[in-house]
Structure formats: C-alpha cells, structure tokens
Amino acid sequence: MNNAIQIENLALELNGSPILRGVSFDIGQGEYVSIIGPNGAGKTTLLRCLLGMYPYSGSAKIGGTECRGYDSRALARQVSYVPQTHDIEFPLAVYDFVMMGRYPYLSALSPAQKQDEDAVEQALEITGTTQFRTRTFRTLSGGERQKVYIAAALAQETPVMLLDEPATFLDWRHQTEVMRLLKKINVERGVTILAVNHDLNSAAHWSDRIIALKDGRTLFTGTPHELIQPAPLETLFETAFVRKETLAPASEQ
Amino acid sequence: MKLKFAILILLSLTALAVFPMIGSTDVLHDPMGREILMKLRIPRVLTAFLAGIALATSGMIFQALFRNPLATPDTLGVSGGAALGATIWMRFAAPLLCLGVSGTSVAGFLGALGTVLLVYGLARAKSGFSSATLLLAGVAVNLFFSSLILLMQYFSDPGETFRMIRWLMGGFSVVGFTTPINLAVFTAIGLVIAVLLTREMNLLLIGEELASARGVNVDRTKILLFFSASLMTGAAVAFCGPIAFVGLMVPHIGRQLVGSDHRKLFPAVILLGGAFLVICDGLARTLLAPVEMPAGLITSLLGGPFFLWLLLRKV
C-alpha cells in the first residue's frame, strides 16, 4: 500500500533564508500524525509546501505524486486544509462557504450537482454545524467557526487533511470537541490527518504518531510514548522543563 | 431575489428605451428628429450603458481582488492611468490605427494595466493590503498621472487642450455607432473573462491562502481579472473620459440589494451600472437644457459625498 504522504529531504528558502533544511518522513494511509516543534521550526511552511504554495526542492508526494506537479484543482482533490487563523471577515453564509470546498469538482459555469450538495450536507452533519447553515460567519463563535472550516475541508472529500493548530485558540471545551471531531473523521472516514499542534499533551493524546521539527529539520518521529521522554523533549525545546527525577528516576541514578 | 432581478432588468430596459427620447429636441415630431435619434441619441445612450457596465464591473472586480470595498478604478488610480495612456496616444499618435482597433482604447488599456500592477506591487510590498496603504498608493499614483496629463496639456495648442479637458470631464457626446461598437467589443471580452471567474471571485473573499488550498490557481486568476478590469476601464476611459465613482457606487448598491455572492452580484452590477450611467447622462443633458453638462460631473457630484459617507461608516 502506498503511503499517503512521502516527504524526502524537503528544503525551502524564502527571501534568501532557509526555512526547511531537509525534512523527511512518511505517513501511512489513515494515520493521524501531529507535527510539533518550537516557533519558527517550519511547521506551517511544511504544510504550505504540501499545498503546492511554495517551489520547494527535494520531494514531497501526496498519493504518490509530487505536490508541485499537480494542477491546482487536482491537488485540491487530494489534500484539504484548515488554516491557523480565521481573521479574514467575509460576508458569506455557512452553507455557501462549505460549498466552496466543492470548487475542485466544479467547472466554470456549471452549478453545483446533487453529489456536491450531498457532500456539503454530510460535512455539515459530521461536524455538527447543520443548524448554522444560513448564518453568516460574523455571528459564529470561535469554536463554531473552526468546525465550519473543518466542514469545508471535509466537503473537499480528500484522502488527506492538513490542519494548522486546529485547537490553539479555543477554550478547553471546544478544544476537546474539535480534537474529538478530527479523530472521528480520521477513524470513520479513513482520512489521513496531519496536524500542527502546539499542545504537547493534546498531540500525545490524540495522535498515532508525532513528528518533531526543529530549525527546519526532522528531529524526531515516533509514537507519543517514545517522544514524551526527557531526552527528546530537551533537545527539542532546549530547556529542562521536565523534572527528570520524577519522570525517569531509573536512568538518572 | 427573482423580483429584485426583474426590477433591475425592467430598470435597465426602461432607461435604454426612454432616455433616447428625452432631450432638448423632440425627436418624435421634429423633422430632424429621426436623424438626431439614430445618429446621436441612441449611440449616446448605448455608449453610456456600455461604459456604465464596464466601469461598474471593473469596480466589482477590483473590490474582489483587493478584498476592499473602497478599491475602484478611480481610487486605485487605474482610471488616471488609462487617461494618461489615452492622452499620450491622442497627443502623439492620434491618426494611427492599432491593428484596426481604436488605438486610444489600447493605449488606455495599457495605461490601466500598468497602473493596476504598479499599485498592486506597492500595496503588496508594504505589509499586505490595509485600506490606508492601498488608497494612499492610489492617491499618489493619481496625482502623479494628473500632473503628467497637465504637462501634456500645457504643451498643446489651445484647441487640443480644450478637447482634452472636455474629455477629462467625462461624457458621451458621440456621433454614429463606431464608438458604442468599439466599446462593446472591449467590454464583451472583459465581461466574458470575468464571468468565467465568478466562482473564483467568491473564493478570493475567503483569502488567497484558503482559496489556493481549495484549488484556485490564485496567480492565474488574479492576472486574468487584472486584465479583464483593465481592458474595460481602459476602453471606457478612452472613449468617454474618466467618469468617476461609478465603480464605487454601483457595486455598493448592488451588494445592499442582492448580497456579496458574485453569482448574484455580478448580473446586478451589470444591470445597475448600465442604467446608472444612462440616467446620469440623461440628467446631465436635461437639468440645464439646452446646455449639456458632461455626465462625469454628475457622477462626481453624487460620488464624492457617497465616498465620504462610506469612509465614515465603514473604515
């Protein structure tokens, strides 16, 4: 079976400064993987490379094809995206916004077909946002907005979904709801999920695997259990915030 | 919604049918009436209608591209650029024809496109697209172009200068169907491109990053839309002068009527834009009859206060 995402020696310079300096990892189909790493590690940039937004060097494949080789619509049928911030105000109803997820399936003048409407209805239903369909974004709370963004990505019906800090700006209850929703999408729909996550605990709790980036390189890939050890964490964040004596007394003495 | 569009269609058709009849000569009973109707009034009303469509649609496109309701051919300096291009052509190359199409329009189009790219580059270089940056860049570009146009007038002979000034006031004093046909060709090309990108204009509302992730080829979309709006603005300005504020007022009224979804806004803007300029021109011809005012004066008189009101309300 092919890997959903294959990244090998991915590198990118923006305005002369290297952002990614050789990232390599594979993600299997149906996996739920979190990317962690300090600020400036290149996490968001990595997602954007996979979305075909940057002319990277090295290799980044989704569904076995190089991301920069895709036509933009074809790529959007392979991978969907939920961005980090939702600070852009737009005067659209929730239903119309989610319908935009069907863009890669529609030609210029054809109206939405039955299958597009079905996809939107399902996306609204799974995310529990059906009751917001006629509301505008202005009237939604942060947590509700995030679910609608996820619904729009779902309507794209892609095998892979990328998310940039899906729960960072939400209160605890909505954080849990969103993470639970992502797990449900992952398990029930078999969508491969790659999410940047700043919250180590939440990443460890929800993911099958964690990838740690630092200074544009892959520092670590492994299960949450392998990562939550003093040594990898200290290399990653360069600080002894983990109390070694309580976490790993055996190896220290 | 259907009722609203029925009213808009009725408004446009009424404007097109009624305004050729209105004016200081009674075209129905005067012996010269038929001649005036066919050679002056109908071409004039058609020109106004087409220029209204071109300018209003351009405004709507710029507002989608810059995600800013104050982005218009006028505020961005695009009309100014088109005027400069057209002036340069009139001053230095007027008799030449450019591949059989009106050279003035091509020059206007090039002036418009150049300005769009310049203002876009300026606004982008300086931290995104805040309204202030965008409008200031537009103001600076506009002033610069105005001074270049003034410079050319200064070195022209009085007759030529007078013609340029009249043209800069904006009006539809045309004879025969050459102008409306030319304008129709340019406008039609611009409209077809924009219609094919209606869905993309909606997606630009949600931001370029997300639009791109949804599968929009953002760079290609922007280039085509810039091309389309420049083509329409350039032609309208070349034939009718820089008629101000149409691209601001019409899309705004359209949004109030049918909302921001371009699938509805676009047809509304076409209908409203055409009718709006026909009515403005009708007012310009009749308010002080038999003296005719340039229609550009009427739109500016309406548009100036409207713009200030928008600024105070929104930004």
XYZ file of C-alpha atoms in Angstrom:
568
model
C 0.000 0.000 0.000
C 1.217 3.461 -0.887
C 1.965 5.982 1.774
C -0.459 8.898 1.892
C 2.375 11.393 2.291
C 6.026 10.855 1.460
C 8.496 13.606 2.192
C 12.163 13.263 1.424
C 14.849 15.834 2.004
C 12.358 18.664 1.589
C 14.035 22.061 1.593
C 12.843 25.600 1.011
C 14.369 29.058 1.081
C 12.205 32.147 1.379
C 13.779 35.542 0.657
C 17.235 34.045 0.924
C 16.829 32.472 4.342
C 16.406 28.722 4.660
C 13.143 27.720 6.328
C 13.232 23.990 5.687
C 16.616 22.287 5.510
C 15.891 18.668 4.868
C 12.664 17.257 6.236
C 11.962 13.558 5.677
C 9.103 11.406 6.873
C 6.345 9.148 5.598
C 2.746 8.987 6.680
C 0.675 5.898 6.024
C -2.896 5.952 4.806
C -5.366 6.505 7.618
C -2.749 7.637 10.106
C -3.279 10.551 12.470
C 0.003 12.398 12.858
C 0.809 15.579 14.748
C 3.695 17.918 13.989
C 5.191 19.674 16.951
C 8.147 21.949 17.333
C 9.184 25.335 18.630
C 8.111 28.562 16.915
C 9.924 29.093 13.640
C 10.620 25.393 13.150
C 8.920 25.487 9.738
C 5.692 23.679 10.592
C 3.290 25.938 8.730
C 5.726 26.244 5.830
C 5.822 22.470 5.571
C 2.028 22.350 5.244
C 2.115 25.045 2.588
C 4.680 23.066 0.591
C 2.272 20.146 0.615
C -0.442 22.509 -0.622
C 1.699 23.456 -3.599
C 2.136 27.065 -2.484
C 5.944 27.130 -2.486
C 8.547 25.998 -5.047
C 10.371 23.623 -2.715
C 13.333 21.412 -3.525
C 13.583 17.767 -2.568
C 10.484 15.657 -2.719
C 7.007 15.923 -1.202
C 4.464 13.473 -2.519
C 0.794 13.073 -1.780
C -0.909 9.998 -3.194
C 2.354 9.064 -4.907
C 2.586 12.257 -6.997
C 4.852 15.215 -6.421
C 2.846 18.117 -4.927
C 4.337 20.777 -7.181
C 3.495 18.615 -10.197
C -0.255 18.707 -9.560
C -2.658 21.019 -11.299
C -4.162 23.166 -8.529
C -7.626 21.587 -8.748
C -6.237 18.061 -8.882
C -4.161 18.737 -5.782
C -7.238 20.100 -4.025
C -8.932 16.763 -4.669
C -6.056 15.052 -2.844
C -5.490 17.305 0.128
C -7.652 19.753 2.089
C -6.550 22.395 4.556
C -7.758 24.134 7.678
C -5.695 27.286 8.276
C -4.481 28.530 11.629
C -6.183 31.911 11.844
C -9.642 32.908 10.791
C -9.132 36.636 10.959
C -10.480 37.291 7.482
C -14.032 38.592 7.619
C -16.280 37.694 4.744
C -19.978 38.207 4.205
C -20.934 34.630 3.325
C -23.400 32.187 4.768
C -22.008 28.974 6.268
C -23.588 26.814 3.565
C -22.006 28.847 0.751
C -18.643 28.712 2.485
C -18.753 24.943 2.891
C -19.895 24.625 -0.736
C -16.636 26.316 -1.711
C -14.992 23.074 -0.690
C -16.533 21.615 -3.841
C -14.610 24.030 -6.063
C -12.115 21.431 -7.334
C -15.008 19.323 -8.641
C -16.913 22.082 -10.443
C -16.238 23.563 -13.866
C -16.510 27.286 -14.525
C -20.180 27.704 -15.334
C -21.792 24.503 -14.081
C -23.921 24.850 -10.984
C -23.481 22.528 -8.004
C -24.726 18.982 -8.683
C -26.546 16.544 -6.431
C -23.279 14.920 -5.325
C -21.895 18.323 -4.340
C -24.949 19.122 -2.266
C -24.746 15.695 -0.646
C -21.085 16.185 0.211
C -21.866 19.527 1.833
C -24.792 18.110 3.808
C -22.657 15.241 5.080
C -19.833 17.587 6.039
C -22.233 19.807 7.957
C -23.734 16.797 9.678
C -20.461 15.184 10.762
C -19.182 18.453 12.175
C -22.483 19.223 13.875
C -22.890 22.533 12.078
C -26.080 21.850 10.137
C -28.010 24.330 12.264
C -25.634 27.156 11.244
C -26.161 26.719 7.503
C -27.890 30.037 6.875
C -25.932 32.003 9.477
C -23.094 34.319 8.464
C -19.610 33.909 9.901
C -19.859 37.117 11.864
C -22.454 35.530 14.114
C -20.449 32.389 14.985
C -18.155 31.843 17.947
C -14.530 30.776 17.530
C -15.292 27.123 18.167
C -18.250 27.129 15.804
C -16.181 28.776 13.102
C -13.469 26.170 13.444
C -15.995 23.386 12.968
C -17.315 25.097 9.849
C -13.770 25.398 8.475
C -13.340 21.684 9.091
C -16.682 21.048 7.379
C -15.493 22.941 4.289
C -12.304 20.869 4.220
C -14.399 17.704 4.580
C -16.608 18.753 1.672
C -13.470 18.582 -0.456
C -13.595 14.795 0.073
C -9.846 14.374 0.066
C -7.884 11.380 1.326
C -5.549 13.716 3.243
C -6.408 16.650 5.505
C -3.871 19.168 6.798
C -4.618 21.341 9.813
C -2.607 24.191 11.276
C -3.108 24.352 15.029
C -6.768 23.369 14.877
C -7.445 23.933 18.575
C -4.956 26.529 19.731
C -7.266 29.499 20.045
C -10.230 27.673 21.512
C -11.415 27.265 25.055
C -10.944 23.902 26.696
C -14.373 22.556 25.861
C -14.115 23.452 22.181
C -10.543 22.151 22.044
C -11.788 18.773 23.158
C -14.740 18.879 20.782
C -12.564 19.745 17.809
C -9.954 17.100 18.608
C -12.678 14.505 19.075
C -14.200 15.534 15.756
C -10.862 15.135 13.986
C -10.407 11.683 15.476
C -13.880 10.777 14.298
C -13.113 11.978 10.761
C -9.893 10.007 10.898
C -11.484 6.783 12.091
C -14.875 6.851 10.402
C -13.899 8.334 7.071
C -10.363 6.984 6.934
C -8.964 10.456 6.251
C -5.228 10.716 6.825
C -4.658 13.643 9.172
C -1.539 15.721 9.569
C -1.987 18.482 12.132
C 0.373 21.053 13.529
C -0.226 21.110 17.250
C 1.402 23.340 19.828
C -0.082 21.473 22.720
C 2.147 18.530 23.518
C -0.387 16.855 25.759
C -3.137 17.045 23.197
C -0.805 15.878 20.402
C 0.278 12.930 22.521
C -3.258 12.087 23.479
C -4.863 12.125 20.033
C -2.178 11.116 17.529
C -0.895 7.763 16.332
C 2.468 9.308 15.739
C 4.294 12.560 16.370
C 6.835 14.306 14.178
C 9.039 16.910 15.803
C 10.566 19.642 13.671
C 13.336 21.943 14.733
C 15.235 24.533 12.683
C 13.705 23.176 9.503
C 14.772 19.579 10.114
C 13.020 16.459 11.293
C 14.283 15.916 14.795
C 12.154 13.006 15.778
C 9.430 10.730 14.516
C 7.779 8.151 16.662
C 4.869 7.278 18.893
C 3.759 9.731 21.554
C 5.199 7.415 24.161
C 8.639 7.495 22.567
C 8.589 11.277 22.396
C 7.437 12.085 25.912
C 10.786 11.270 27.408
C 13.195 13.781 28.882
C 15.935 13.418 26.284
C 13.945 14.110 23.078
C 11.950 16.879 24.706
C 15.022 18.672 25.970
C 16.715 18.545 22.590
C 13.548 19.829 21.021
C 12.782 22.754 23.269
C 16.300 23.352 24.661
C 15.062 23.668 28.180
C 14.984 21.386 31.168
C 11.324 21.922 31.870
C 10.774 18.263 32.535
C 11.599 17.195 36.031
C 13.899 14.292 35.336
C 13.865 12.930 38.846
C 10.113 12.358 38.766
C 9.784 11.201 35.185
C 12.761 8.949 34.801
C 14.476 8.256 38.072
C 15.936 4.930 36.941
C 18.031 6.285 34.110
C 19.324 9.199 36.153
C 20.663 7.425 39.188
C -34.496 37.592 -5.285
C -36.249 36.937 -8.607
C -38.372 40.022 -8.060
C -35.275 42.123 -7.442
C -33.735 40.970 -10.700
C -36.987 41.539 -12.560
C -36.990 45.115 -11.269
C -33.339 45.598 -12.256
C -33.961 44.266 -15.764
C -37.006 46.490 -16.095
C -34.957 49.470 -14.883
C -32.245 48.864 -17.480
C -34.667 48.343 -20.345
C -36.671 51.394 -19.373
C -33.541 53.516 -19.218
C -32.448 52.247 -22.629
C -35.870 52.852 -24.158
C -36.805 56.147 -22.568
C -33.632 58.205 -22.488
C -33.070 58.394 -26.261
C -36.415 60.217 -26.389
C -35.508 62.779 -23.760
C -33.616 65.941 -24.623
C -33.889 69.470 -25.884
C -35.081 68.331 -29.314
C -38.357 66.483 -29.543
C -37.192 63.556 -31.664
C -40.668 62.319 -32.395
C -42.063 65.479 -34.044
C -39.077 67.496 -35.172
C -38.272 66.988 -38.884
C -34.629 66.355 -37.979
C -35.772 64.175 -35.089
C -35.214 60.803 -36.704
C -31.716 61.775 -37.744
C -30.892 63.005 -34.229
C -32.354 59.893 -32.682
C -30.428 57.494 -34.888
C -27.096 59.300 -35.159
C -26.840 60.970 -31.761
C -29.266 59.855 -29.081
C -29.258 56.076 -29.487
C -25.478 55.802 -29.913
C -25.066 58.090 -26.926
C -27.356 56.096 -24.660
C -25.709 52.846 -25.768
C -22.254 54.286 -25.073
C -23.339 55.408 -21.620
C -24.874 51.996 -20.930
C -21.737 50.131 -22.006
C -19.395 52.485 -20.136
C -21.538 52.024 -17.046
C -21.267 48.249 -17.327
C -17.521 48.435 -17.920
C -16.745 50.773 -15.031
C -19.120 49.184 -12.524
C -17.881 45.677 -13.307
C -14.272 46.842 -13.062
C -15.037 48.255 -9.641
C -16.564 44.977 -8.536
C -13.533 43.043 -9.817
C -11.057 45.327 -8.052
C -13.038 45.007 -4.834
C -12.817 41.217 -5.083
C -9.116 41.274 -5.969
C -8.101 43.615 -3.173
C -10.779 42.387 -0.772
C -11.602 46.006 -0.126
C -14.904 47.776 -0.831
C -13.094 51.048 -1.484
C -10.949 49.645 -4.299
C -12.246 51.117 -7.559
C -10.800 52.215 -10.893
C -10.743 55.767 -9.512
C -9.341 55.235 -6.036
C -6.632 52.878 -7.287
C -5.534 55.370 -9.934
C -6.437 52.962 -12.730
C -8.716 55.486 -14.439
C -5.901 58.012 -14.134
C -3.503 55.571 -15.759
C -5.962 54.868 -18.541
C -6.471 58.607 -19.038
C -2.714 59.129 -19.216
C -2.306 56.337 -21.751
C -5.153 57.677 -23.857
C -3.835 61.260 -23.611
C -0.383 60.206 -24.726
C -1.931 58.433 -27.693
C -4.147 61.396 -28.630
C -1.264 63.819 -28.333
C 1.401 61.891 -30.195
C -0.135 59.183 -32.320
C -3.778 60.067 -32.855
C -4.044 59.314 -36.574
C -2.515 55.882 -36.284
C -4.721 52.873 -36.008
C -3.561 49.964 -33.969
C -4.370 46.735 -35.861
C -7.706 48.146 -36.883
C -8.934 48.697 -33.344
C -9.087 52.049 -31.663
C -5.557 52.990 -30.669
C -6.812 55.240 -27.903
C -8.501 52.296 -26.220
C -5.430 50.123 -26.499
C -3.340 52.923 -25.013
C -5.963 53.380 -22.290
C -5.898 49.654 -21.580
C -2.104 49.623 -21.329
C -2.178 52.646 -19.028
C -4.802 50.948 -16.857
C -2.981 47.610 -16.699
C 0.337 49.281 -15.908
C -1.271 51.226 -13.063
C -3.010 48.171 -11.613
C 0.261 46.280 -11.489
C 2.066 49.271 -10.010
C -0.481 49.900 -7.242
C -0.775 46.183 -6.529
C 3.004 45.930 -6.244
C 3.178 48.982 -3.966
C 0.402 47.798 -1.675
C 1.868 44.300 -1.521
C 5.413 45.479 -0.840
C 4.155 47.372 2.178
C 2.589 44.825 4.501
C -0.464 43.378 2.839
C -3.474 45.355 1.788
C -4.582 47.690 4.515
C -7.175 50.118 3.199
C -4.955 53.033 4.080
C -1.919 51.777 2.140
C -3.993 50.910 -0.865
C -5.841 54.207 -1.018
C -2.706 56.237 -0.383
C -0.868 54.417 -3.150
C -3.851 55.149 -5.413
C -3.877 58.833 -4.436
C -0.164 59.203 -5.092
C -0.396 57.475 -8.463
C -3.448 59.557 -9.417
C -1.728 62.851 -8.580
C 1.353 61.855 -10.489
C -0.638 60.939 -13.583
C -2.720 64.112 -13.370
C 0.411 66.210 -13.388
C 1.714 64.338 -16.428
C -1.592 64.951 -18.202
C -1.453 68.636 -17.239
C 2.092 68.811 -18.537
C 0.961 67.476 -21.898
C -1.911 69.948 -21.995
C 0.476 72.753 -21.196
C 2.487 71.972 -24.303
C -0.532 71.505 -26.564
C -2.236 74.167 -28.627
C -5.420 75.726 -27.152
C -7.868 73.802 -29.318
C -6.315 70.497 -28.422
C -6.158 71.453 -24.743
C -9.840 72.310 -24.755
C -10.720 68.948 -26.299
C -8.634 67.129 -23.698
C -10.251 68.997 -20.832
C -13.739 68.248 -22.131
C -12.790 64.610 -22.491
C -11.331 64.503 -18.975
C -14.670 65.713 -17.599
C -16.234 62.556 -18.952
C -19.140 62.447 -21.348
C -20.869 60.579 -24.120
C -21.022 63.055 -26.990
C -20.679 60.510 -29.765
C -21.805 60.544 -33.366
C -22.791 57.281 -35.023
C -22.242 53.747 -33.896
C -18.451 53.453 -34.178
C -17.826 54.292 -30.532
C -20.514 52.054 -28.999
C -19.459 49.132 -31.204
C -15.798 49.537 -30.262
C -16.670 49.890 -26.601
C -18.954 46.863 -26.838
C -16.125 44.691 -28.159
C -13.728 45.633 -25.363
C -16.419 45.339 -22.710
C -17.591 41.981 -24.026
C -14.089 40.476 -23.858
C -13.640 41.785 -20.326
C -17.061 40.506 -19.268
C -16.549 37.014 -20.676
C -13.280 36.610 -18.775
C -14.852 37.877 -15.571
C -17.980 35.728 -15.922
C -15.818 32.622 -16.263
C -14.108 33.618 -12.998
C -17.264 34.321 -10.982
C -16.686 31.382 -8.647
C -13.045 32.362 -8.199
C -14.057 35.887 -7.211
C -16.189 34.362 -4.468
C -13.274 32.241 -3.307
C -10.984 35.271 -3.167
C -13.343 36.603 -0.487
C -12.099 33.927 1.918
C -8.470 34.918 1.416
C -5.805 33.882 -1.059
C -4.269 31.150 1.076
C -7.505 29.287 1.602
C -8.683 29.909 -1.962
C -5.460 28.337 -3.149
C -5.965 25.359 -0.825
C -9.447 24.911 -2.317
C -7.828 24.502 -5.720
C -7.957 28.036 -7.135
C -4.957 28.921 -9.257
C -4.672 32.261 -7.490
C -1.928 33.807 -9.603
C -3.612 32.979 -12.886
C -6.979 34.161 -11.567
C -5.541 37.477 -10.454
C -3.734 38.085 -13.722
C -6.867 37.349 -15.756
C -9.018 39.553 -13.545
C -6.497 42.392 -13.685
C -6.505 42.003 -17.461
C -10.285 41.992 -17.666
C -10.791 45.041 -15.431
C -8.009 46.965 -17.162
C -9.488 46.208 -20.561
C -12.902 47.513 -19.545
C -11.651 50.532 -17.604
C -9.166 51.387 -20.346
C -11.779 51.304 -23.097
C -14.422 53.187 -21.091
C -11.958 55.908 -20.142
C -10.522 56.166 -23.660
C -13.946 56.659 -25.228
C -15.802 58.543 -22.531
C -13.183 60.050 -20.251
C -12.530 59.092 -16.618
C -16.107 59.016 -15.322
C -15.597 58.845 -11.607
C -17.221 56.881 -8.804
C -19.344 54.522 -10.908
C -17.106 51.636 -9.837
C -17.641 52.607 -6.216
C -21.341 53.371 -6.047
C -22.818 50.681 -8.280
C -21.196 47.601 -6.665
C -22.027 49.004 -3.246
C -25.688 49.470 -4.090
C -25.630 46.031 -5.715
C -24.346 44.455 -2.511
C -27.060 46.126 -0.492
C -29.637 44.724 -2.909
C -28.507 41.150 -3.569
C -25.572 40.444 -1.214
C -21.896 39.714 -1.793
C -22.143 36.412 -3.652
C -20.778 37.228 -7.100
C -23.151 34.806 -8.779
C -25.903 37.310 -7.928
C -23.851 40.475 -7.530
C -22.303 40.283 -10.996
C -25.556 40.384 -13.019
C -26.949 43.020 -10.655
C -23.870 45.206 -11.165
C -24.133 44.866 -14.958
C -27.791 45.921 -14.976
C -27.360 48.676 -12.410
C -24.142 50.031 -13.908
C -25.628 50.423 -17.357
C -28.828 52.022 -16.113
C -26.942 54.273 -13.697
C -24.802 55.972 -16.332
C -27.696 56.275 -18.768
C -29.683 58.067 -16.081
C -26.742 60.262 -15.062
C -26.192 61.220 -18.675
C -29.903 61.902 -19.071
C -29.742 64.249 -16.087
C -26.630 65.907 -17.470
C -28.414 66.608 -20.766
C -31.665 67.850 -19.298
C -31.034 69.576 -15.967
C -29.705 72.779 -17.518
C -31.112 72.262 -21.036
C -30.320 73.389 -23.646
C -26.881 73.460 -22.018
C -25.414 69.972 -21.771
C -23.189 69.066 -18.864
C -20.664 66.236 -19.027
C -22.072 63.140 -17.305
C -18.776 62.798 -15.416
C -19.681 65.943 -13.482
C -22.938 64.377 -12.303
C -21.285 61.132 -11.166
C -18.597 63.089 -9.339
C -21.160 65.317 -7.643
C -23.005 62.213 -6.457
C -19.915 60.094 -5.862
C -17.840 62.473 -3.765
C -20.299 62.680 -0.868
C -21.106 58.973 -1.259
C -17.442 58.071 -0.895
C -17.053 60.220 2.221
C -20.162 58.659 3.697
C -18.728 55.166 3.044
C -15.399 56.147 4.595
C -17.050 57.489 7.729
C -19.323 54.494 8.021
C -17.019 51.584 7.281
C -13.349 52.258 7.863
